[in-house]
GROMACS .gro file of C-alpha atoms in nm:
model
  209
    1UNK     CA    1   0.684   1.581   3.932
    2UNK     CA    2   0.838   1.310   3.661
    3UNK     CA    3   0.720   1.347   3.324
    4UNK     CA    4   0.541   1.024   3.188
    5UNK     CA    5   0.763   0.687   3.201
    6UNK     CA    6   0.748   0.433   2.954
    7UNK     CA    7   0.562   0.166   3.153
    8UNK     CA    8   0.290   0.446   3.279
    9UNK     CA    9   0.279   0.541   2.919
   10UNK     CA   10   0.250   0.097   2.870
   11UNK     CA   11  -0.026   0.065   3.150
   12UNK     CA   12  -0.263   0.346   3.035
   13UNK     CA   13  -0.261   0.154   2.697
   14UNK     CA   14  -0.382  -0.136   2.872
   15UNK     CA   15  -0.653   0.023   3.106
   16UNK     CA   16  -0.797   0.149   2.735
   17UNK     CA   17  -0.881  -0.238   2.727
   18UNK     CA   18  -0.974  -0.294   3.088
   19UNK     CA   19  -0.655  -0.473   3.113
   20UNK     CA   20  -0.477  -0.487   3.457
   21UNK     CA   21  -0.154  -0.292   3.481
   22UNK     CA   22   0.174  -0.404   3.496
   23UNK     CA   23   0.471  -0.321   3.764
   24UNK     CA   24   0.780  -0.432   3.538
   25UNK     CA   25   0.834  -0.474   3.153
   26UNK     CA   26   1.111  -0.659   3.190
   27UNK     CA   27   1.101  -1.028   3.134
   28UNK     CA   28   0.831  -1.279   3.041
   29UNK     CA   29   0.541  -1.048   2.946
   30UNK     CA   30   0.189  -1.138   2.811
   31UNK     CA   31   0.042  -1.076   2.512
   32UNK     CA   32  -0.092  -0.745   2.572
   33UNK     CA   33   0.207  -0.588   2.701
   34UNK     CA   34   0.405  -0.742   2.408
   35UNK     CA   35   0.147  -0.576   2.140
   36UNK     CA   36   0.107  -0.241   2.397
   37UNK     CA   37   0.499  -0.195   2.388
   38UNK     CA   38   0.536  -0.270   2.002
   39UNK     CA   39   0.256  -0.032   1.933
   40UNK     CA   40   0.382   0.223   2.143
   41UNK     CA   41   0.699   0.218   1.956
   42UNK     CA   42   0.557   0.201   1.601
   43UNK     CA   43   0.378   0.520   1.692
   44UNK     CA   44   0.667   0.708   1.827
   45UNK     CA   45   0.846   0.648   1.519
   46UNK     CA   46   0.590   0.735   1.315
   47UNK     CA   47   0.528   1.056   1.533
   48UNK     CA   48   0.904   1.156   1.561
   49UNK     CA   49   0.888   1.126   1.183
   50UNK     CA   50   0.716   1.407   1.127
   51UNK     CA   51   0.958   1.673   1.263
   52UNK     CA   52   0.942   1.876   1.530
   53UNK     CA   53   1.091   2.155   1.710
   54UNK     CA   54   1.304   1.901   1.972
   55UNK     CA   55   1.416   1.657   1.704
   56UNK     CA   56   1.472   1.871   1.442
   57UNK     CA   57   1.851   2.041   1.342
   58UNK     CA   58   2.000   2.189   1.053
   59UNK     CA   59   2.320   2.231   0.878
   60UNK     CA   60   2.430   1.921   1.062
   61UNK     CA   61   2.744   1.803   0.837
   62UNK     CA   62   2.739   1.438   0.668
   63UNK     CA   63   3.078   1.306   0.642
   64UNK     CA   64   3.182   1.039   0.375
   65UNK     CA   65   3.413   0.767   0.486
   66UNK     CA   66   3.710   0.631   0.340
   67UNK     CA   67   3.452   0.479   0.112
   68UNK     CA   68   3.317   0.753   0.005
   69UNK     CA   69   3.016   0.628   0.152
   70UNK     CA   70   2.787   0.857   0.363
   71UNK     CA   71   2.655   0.653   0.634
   72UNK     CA   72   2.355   0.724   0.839
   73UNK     CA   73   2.314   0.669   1.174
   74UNK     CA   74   2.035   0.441   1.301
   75UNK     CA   75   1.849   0.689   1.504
   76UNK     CA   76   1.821   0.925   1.167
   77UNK     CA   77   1.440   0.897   1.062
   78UNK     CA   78   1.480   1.196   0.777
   79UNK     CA   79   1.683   1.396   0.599
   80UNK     CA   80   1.644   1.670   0.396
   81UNK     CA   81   1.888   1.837   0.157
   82UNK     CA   82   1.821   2.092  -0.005
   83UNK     CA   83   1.970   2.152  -0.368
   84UNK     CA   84   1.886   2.493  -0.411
   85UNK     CA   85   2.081   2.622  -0.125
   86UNK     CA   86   2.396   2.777  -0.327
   87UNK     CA   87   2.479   2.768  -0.652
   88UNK     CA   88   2.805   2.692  -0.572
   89UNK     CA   89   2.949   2.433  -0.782
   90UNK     CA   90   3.215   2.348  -0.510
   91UNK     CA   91   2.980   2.305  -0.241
   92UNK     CA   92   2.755   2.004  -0.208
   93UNK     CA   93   2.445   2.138  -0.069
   94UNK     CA   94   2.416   2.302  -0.461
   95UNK     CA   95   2.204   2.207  -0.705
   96UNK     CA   96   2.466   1.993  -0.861
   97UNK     CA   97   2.371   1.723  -0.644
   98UNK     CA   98   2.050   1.554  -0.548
   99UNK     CA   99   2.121   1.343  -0.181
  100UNK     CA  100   1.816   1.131  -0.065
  101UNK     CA  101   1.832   0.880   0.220
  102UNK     CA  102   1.835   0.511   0.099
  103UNK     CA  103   1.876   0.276   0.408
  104UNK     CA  104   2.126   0.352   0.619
  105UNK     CA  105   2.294   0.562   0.345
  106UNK     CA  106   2.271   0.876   0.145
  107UNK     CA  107   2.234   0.856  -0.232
  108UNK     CA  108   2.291   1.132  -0.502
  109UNK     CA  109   1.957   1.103  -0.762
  110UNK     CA  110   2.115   1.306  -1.017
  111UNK     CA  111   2.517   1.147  -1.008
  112UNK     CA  112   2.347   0.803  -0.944
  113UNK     CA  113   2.581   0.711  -0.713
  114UNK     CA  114   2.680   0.660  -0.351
  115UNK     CA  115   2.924   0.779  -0.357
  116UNK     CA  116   3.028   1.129  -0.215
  117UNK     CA  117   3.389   1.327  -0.270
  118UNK     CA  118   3.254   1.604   0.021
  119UNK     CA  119   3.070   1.690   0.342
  120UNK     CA  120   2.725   1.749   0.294
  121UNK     CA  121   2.479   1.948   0.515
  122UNK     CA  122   2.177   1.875   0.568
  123UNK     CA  123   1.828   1.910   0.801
  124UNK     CA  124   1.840   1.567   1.017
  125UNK     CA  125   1.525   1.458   1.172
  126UNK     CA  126   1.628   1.231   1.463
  127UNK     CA  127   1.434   0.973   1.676
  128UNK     CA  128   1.503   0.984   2.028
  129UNK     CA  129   1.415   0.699   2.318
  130UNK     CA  130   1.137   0.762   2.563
  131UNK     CA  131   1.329   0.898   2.834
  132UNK     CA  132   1.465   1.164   2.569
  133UNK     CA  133   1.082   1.302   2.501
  134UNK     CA  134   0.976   1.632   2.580
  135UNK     CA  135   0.583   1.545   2.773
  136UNK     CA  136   0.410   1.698   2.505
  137UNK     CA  137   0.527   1.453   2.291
  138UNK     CA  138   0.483   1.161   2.540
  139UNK     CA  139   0.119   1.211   2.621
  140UNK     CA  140   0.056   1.254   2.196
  141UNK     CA  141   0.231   0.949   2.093
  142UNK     CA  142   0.085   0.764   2.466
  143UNK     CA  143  -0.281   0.889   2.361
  144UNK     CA  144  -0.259   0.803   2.013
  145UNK     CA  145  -0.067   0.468   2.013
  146UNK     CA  146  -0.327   0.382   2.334
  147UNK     CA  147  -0.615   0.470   2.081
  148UNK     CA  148  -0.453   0.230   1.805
  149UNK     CA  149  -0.379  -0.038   2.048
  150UNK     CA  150  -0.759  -0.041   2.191
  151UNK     CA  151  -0.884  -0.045   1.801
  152UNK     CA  152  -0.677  -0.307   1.723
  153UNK     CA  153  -0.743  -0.515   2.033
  154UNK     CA  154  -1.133  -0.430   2.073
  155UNK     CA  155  -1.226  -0.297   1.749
  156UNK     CA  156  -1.371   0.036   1.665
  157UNK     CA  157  -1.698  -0.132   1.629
  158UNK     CA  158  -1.923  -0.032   1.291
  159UNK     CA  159  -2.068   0.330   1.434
  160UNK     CA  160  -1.794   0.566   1.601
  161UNK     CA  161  -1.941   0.560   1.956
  162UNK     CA  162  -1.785   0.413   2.297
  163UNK     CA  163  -1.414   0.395   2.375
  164UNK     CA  164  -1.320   0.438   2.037
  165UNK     CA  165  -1.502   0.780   2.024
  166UNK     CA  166  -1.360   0.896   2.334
  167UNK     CA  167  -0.969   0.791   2.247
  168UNK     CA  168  -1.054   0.945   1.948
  169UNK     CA  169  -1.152   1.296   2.122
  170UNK     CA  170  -0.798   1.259   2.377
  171UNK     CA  171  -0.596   1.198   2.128
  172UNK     CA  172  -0.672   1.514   1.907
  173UNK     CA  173  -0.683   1.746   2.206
  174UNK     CA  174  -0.314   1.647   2.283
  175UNK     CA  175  -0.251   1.664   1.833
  176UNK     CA  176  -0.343   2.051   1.903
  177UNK     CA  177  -0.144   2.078   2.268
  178UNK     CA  178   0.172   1.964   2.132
  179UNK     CA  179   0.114   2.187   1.789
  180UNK     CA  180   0.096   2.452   2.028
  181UNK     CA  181   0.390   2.356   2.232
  182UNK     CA  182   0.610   2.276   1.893
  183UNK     CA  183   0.504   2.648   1.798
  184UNK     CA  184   0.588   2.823   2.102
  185UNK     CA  185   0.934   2.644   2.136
  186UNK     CA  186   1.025   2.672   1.725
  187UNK     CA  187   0.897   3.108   1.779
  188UNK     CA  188   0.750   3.037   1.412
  189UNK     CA  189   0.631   3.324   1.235
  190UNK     CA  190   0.486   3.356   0.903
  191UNK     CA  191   0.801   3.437   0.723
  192UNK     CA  192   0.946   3.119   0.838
  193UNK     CA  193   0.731   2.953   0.569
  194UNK     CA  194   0.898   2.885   0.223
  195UNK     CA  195   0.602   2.954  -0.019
  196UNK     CA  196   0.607   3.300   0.205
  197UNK     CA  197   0.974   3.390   0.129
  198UNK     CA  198   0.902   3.341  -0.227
  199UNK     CA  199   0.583   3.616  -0.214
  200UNK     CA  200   0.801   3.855  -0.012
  201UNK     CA  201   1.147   3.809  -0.225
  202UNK     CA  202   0.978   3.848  -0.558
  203UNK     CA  203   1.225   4.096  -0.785
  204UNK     CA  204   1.084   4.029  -1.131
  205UNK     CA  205   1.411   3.834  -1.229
  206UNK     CA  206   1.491   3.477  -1.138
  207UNK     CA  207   1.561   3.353  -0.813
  208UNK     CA  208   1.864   3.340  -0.785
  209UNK     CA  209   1.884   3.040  -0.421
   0.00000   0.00000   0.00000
């Protein structure tokens, strides 16, 4: 058995508004499809955004160019340095610099610059095409962007009854599947949680990371 394609993923959006389903996405398109296939995007992005097990790696090394410049590729929704990793002075995931994403390139808060004289690692949060999706992930973001398509399209309508209702109810019961799944694939425990490691490292002196 496939896992979900793009255009079943497009036509269950459109049964949510009794629409008729389509056999290609290619070419002239109507209206529907157009707004079904941009919604369906918006929300993957938006979902992918978050972080999860699949899309989520670490220490992946940021290279500046001849520039200096660290560029960014275009499929990069997040990243996440952390300055407290070493105290270091030599190394730039230390305190010594402050990287945040800005575009489609990394900037250093605290030197005010763009500049970067080394590699930096960092925690990338990636967004990947359809075809690239785990299931879990595909019937979430097909559930919820089919539930923000038929609210757009329809309208929730002033009491929270109907369609709306219903779309409402499928798309948190896949929220909590694919929590699960993301769980079960990361093996998360509770010592995987920062605030955690804090409790259970306590010394009585400064930390020292």
């Amino acid at each position: 058995m496939n896992t979900t394609t793009r255009i079943e993923a497009v036509n269950s959006m459109l049964a949510m508004i009794g629409a008729s389903p389509v056999s290609s996405l290619s070419g002239s398109t109507s209206a529907d499809v157009a707004m079904a296939e941009s919604t369906l995007d918006e929300v993957s992005r938006e979902v992918q955004s978050g972080g999860w097990h699949y899309n989520r790696e670490y220490e992946v090394s940021l290279v500046p160019d001849d520039s200096k410049y660290i560029y960014l590729g275009n499929n990069v929704l997040r990243v996440d340095v952390e300055p407290a990793n070493s105290t270091d002075t030599s190394s730039t995931t230390s305190s010594y610099i402050d990287p945040v994403q800005r575009g489609n390139r990394l900037y250093d808060k605290k030197e005010h610059t763009y500049e970067f004289t080394q590699t930096v690692k960092a925690t990338v949060i990636y967004g990947l095409d359809w075809d690239e999706l785990p299931q879990p992930i595909k019937t979430y973001i097909a559930m919820r962007a089919g539930r923000i398509f038929c609210d757009r399209t329809v309208g929730a309508g002033s009491n929270q009854s109907g369609p709306h209702s219903f779309n409402m109810i499928s798309e948190h019961q896949a929220l909590v599947a694919v929590r699960n799944w993301d769980a079960e694939m990361a093996d998360n425990t509770i010592f995987d949680h920062w605030d955690v490691y804090l409790v259970i490292n306590r010394t009585g002196q400064p930390n020292s990371i």
